[in-house]
């Protein structure tokens, strides 16, 4: 019966996103809610206006099967969906500014992203501690440290997925691989709720990739990328981080290895150069690889392959039960 729920969760999320993206794309052109190419900006690789409305299909595609099949307690379900909705709203504002050739202030985005993470923590989804592999005892962290680590994790994953959304098919592909890995982790650990969330996100990401693979017909914008990152962060907290030992804490980190390690490099580089961390540039791995002469499809395939390698490593750690 549980297997049927997983299959239905995937299919419903996939179908919703697959069917909603085309009409939302047409609406985007009528509203002029499109990402316009700019020859003077290195990050703007596309050469024609692209709709920015996939985020709404992504949110609905996640919310419907999540509500239908998840056995999460009500307050946590509300917190996840409300936090995601906050990110969708502030991301839409940010995307709208970009359609006008303007930059939206980073402070409101920071406040909303942190608020969404606090909502999740307040609902009871949190990183509370880990098992000591030597003694077998559970190390319960102080409440203040639980709060800080939970907020930093959700905010961090939200940010790195958003930063990775700079090339057709990349953020969607990395999200699908990461969600698929977290689904396997949840299955092995017998964590049904985390597994449902993960397989729903796989369905959402795969359906989105149908329209976002190079050359992309639609973008999800900051609204969609931050939402995907937010949900990935929550899935790890609600699953992979539960009952984890010191070494198995690396499982979700490796599952999200490519965006995490790439953006740690980018943030460190910006900090050392005295640049604002949130200032968009072309220093991410996909832009650097593009400058070596690789085309978009090659870059995306290469980074997704690296992501699969990280994911396989995380699954090996899981099976070793370290």
CSV table of N, CA and C in Angstrom, one decimal, residues 7-25 53-69 200 202-211 227:
chain,number,residue,atom,x,y,z
A,7,UNK,N,4.1,5.9,-5.7
A,7,UNK,CA,3.9,5.9,-7.1
A,7,UNK,C,2.9,7.0,-7.5
A,8,UNK,N,1.8,7.1,-6.7
A,8,UNK,CA,0.8,8.1,-6.9
A,8,UNK,C,1.3,9.5,-6.6
A,9,UNK,N,2.1,9.6,-5.6
A,9,UNK,CA,2.7,10.9,-5.3
A,9,UNK,C,3.6,11.4,-6.4
A,10,UNK,N,4.4,10.5,-7.0
A,10,UNK,CA,5.2,10.9,-8.1
A,10,UNK,C,4.4,11.3,-9.3
A,11,UNK,N,3.4,10.5,-9.6
A,11,UNK,CA,2.6,10.7,-10.8
A,11,UNK,C,1.8,12.0,-10.7
A,12,UNK,N,1.2,12.2,-9.6
A,12,UNK,CA,0.3,13.4,-9.4
A,12,UNK,C,1.2,14.7,-9.5
A,13,UNK,N,2.3,14.7,-8.8
A,13,UNK,CA,3.2,15.9,-8.9
A,13,UNK,C,3.7,16.1,-10.3
A,14,UNK,N,4.1,15.0,-11.0
A,14,UNK,CA,4.6,15.2,-12.3
A,14,UNK,C,3.5,15.7,-13.3
A,15,UNK,N,2.3,15.1,-13.2
A,15,UNK,CA,1.2,15.5,-14.1
A,15,UNK,C,0.8,17.0,-13.8
A,16,UNK,N,0.7,17.4,-12.6
A,16,UNK,CA,0.3,18.8,-12.3
A,16,UNK,C,1.2,19.8,-12.9
A,17,UNK,N,2.5,19.6,-12.6
A,17,UNK,CA,3.5,20.5,-13.1
A,17,UNK,C,3.6,20.5,-14.7
A,18,UNK,N,3.5,19.3,-15.2
A,18,UNK,CA,3.5,19.1,-16.7
A,18,UNK,C,2.4,19.8,-17.4
A,19,UNK,N,1.2,19.8,-16.8
A,19,UNK,CA,0.0,20.4,-17.4
A,19,UNK,C,-0.1,21.9,-17.1
A,20,UNK,N,0.4,22.3,-16.0
A,20,UNK,CA,0.2,23.7,-15.6
A,20,UNK,C,1.3,24.7,-16.3
A,21,UNK,N,2.4,24.2,-16.6
A,21,UNK,CA,3.5,25.0,-17.1
A,21,UNK,C,3.1,25.7,-18.4
A,22,UNK,N,2.6,25.0,-19.4
A,22,UNK,CA,2.2,25.7,-20.7
A,22,UNK,C,1.2,26.9,-20.5
A,23,UNK,N,0.1,26.7,-19.9
A,23,UNK,CA,-0.8,27.9,-19.7
A,23,UNK,C,-0.2,29.0,-18.9
A,24,UNK,N,0.5,28.6,-17.9
A,24,UNK,CA,1.2,29.7,-17.1
A,24,UNK,C,2.2,30.4,-17.9
A,25,UNK,N,2.9,29.7,-18.8
A,25,UNK,CA,3.8,30.4,-19.7
A,25,UNK,C,3.2,31.4,-20.6
A,53,UNK,N,7.2,31.7,-14.9
A,53,UNK,CA,6.0,31.3,-14.1
A,53,UNK,C,6.0,29.8,-13.7
A,54,UNK,N,7.1,29.1,-13.9
A,54,UNK,CA,7.1,27.7,-13.6
A,54,UNK,C,7.0,27.5,-12.1
A,55,UNK,N,7.4,28.5,-11.3
A,55,UNK,CA,7.4,28.3,-9.8
A,55,UNK,C,6.0,28.0,-9.3
A,56,UNK,N,5.0,28.6,-9.9
A,56,UNK,CA,3.6,28.3,-9.4
A,56,UNK,C,3.2,26.9,-9.6
A,57,UNK,N,3.5,26.4,-10.8
A,57,UNK,CA,3.2,25.0,-11.1
A,57,UNK,C,4.0,24.1,-10.1
A,58,UNK,N,5.2,24.5,-9.8
A,58,UNK,CA,6.1,23.7,-8.9
A,58,UNK,C,5.5,23.7,-7.5
A,59,UNK,N,5.0,24.8,-7.0
A,59,UNK,CA,4.4,24.9,-5.7
A,59,UNK,C,3.2,24.0,-5.6
A,60,UNK,N,2.3,24.2,-6.6
A,60,UNK,CA,1.0,23.4,-6.6
A,60,UNK,C,1.3,22.0,-6.7
A,61,UNK,N,2.2,21.6,-7.6
A,61,UNK,CA,2.6,20.2,-7.9
A,61,UNK,C,3.1,19.6,-6.7
A,62,UNK,N,3.8,20.3,-5.8
A,62,UNK,CA,4.3,19.7,-4.5
A,62,UNK,C,3.2,19.7,-3.5
A,63,UNK,N,2.4,20.8,-3.3
A,63,UNK,CA,1.5,20.9,-2.2
A,63,UNK,C,0.4,19.8,-2.3
A,64,UNK,N,-0.2,19.6,-3.5
A,64,UNK,CA,-1.3,18.7,-3.6
A,64,UNK,C,-1.0,17.2,-3.2
A,65,UNK,N,0.0,16.6,-3.7
A,65,UNK,CA,0.3,15.2,-3.3
A,65,UNK,C,0.9,15.2,-1.8
A,66,UNK,N,1.5,16.2,-1.4
A,66,UNK,CA,2.1,16.3,-0.1
A,66,UNK,C,0.9,16.3,1.0
A,67,UNK,N,-0.1,17.1,0.7
A,67,UNK,CA,-1.3,17.1,1.6
A,67,UNK,C,-2.1,15.8,1.5
A,68,UNK,N,-2.2,15.2,0.3
A,68,UNK,CA,-2.9,14.0,0.1
A,68,UNK,C,-2.3,12.7,0.8
A,69,UNK,N,-1.0,12.6,0.7
A,69,UNK,CA,-0.3,11.4,1.1
A,69,UNK,C,0.6,11.4,2.3
A,200,UNK,N,7.8,13.3,-4.2
A,200,UNK,CA,7.0,14.3,-4.8
A,200,UNK,C,7.9,15.4,-5.4
A,202,UNK,N,10.9,14.8,-6.6
A,202,UNK,CA,11.4,14.2,-7.8
A,202,UNK,C,10.5,14.4,-9.0
A,203,UNK,N,9.2,14.1,-8.7
A,203,UNK,CA,8.2,14.3,-9.8
A,203,UNK,C,8.1,15.7,-10.3
A,204,UNK,N,8.1,16.7,-9.3
A,204,UNK,CA,8.0,18.1,-9.7
A,204,UNK,C,9.2,18.5,-10.5
A,205,UNK,N,10.4,18.1,-10.1
A,205,UNK,CA,11.7,18.5,-10.8
A,205,UNK,C,11.7,17.9,-12.2
A,206,UNK,N,11.4,16.6,-12.3
A,206,UNK,CA,11.4,15.9,-13.6
A,206,UNK,C,10.4,16.5,-14.6
A,207,UNK,N,9.2,16.8,-14.1
A,207,UNK,CA,8.3,17.5,-15.0
A,207,UNK,C,8.7,18.9,-15.5
A,208,UNK,N,9.3,19.6,-14.5
A,208,UNK,CA,9.9,20.9,-14.9
A,208,UNK,C,11.0,20.8,-15.9
A,209,UNK,N,11.8,19.8,-15.8
A,209,UNK,CA,12.9,19.6,-16.7
A,209,UNK,C,12.4,19.3,-18.1
A,210,UNK,N,11.2,18.8,-18.2
A,210,UNK,CA,10.7,18.6,-19.6
A,210,UNK,C,10.6,19.9,-20.4
A,211,UNK,N,10.4,21.0,-19.7
A,211,UNK,CA,10.4,22.3,-20.3
A,211,UNK,C,11.6,23.2,-20.1
A,227,UNK,N,12.2,27.8,-3.4
A,227,UNK,CA,11.2,26.8,-2.9
A,227,UNK,C,11.8,25.4,-3.0
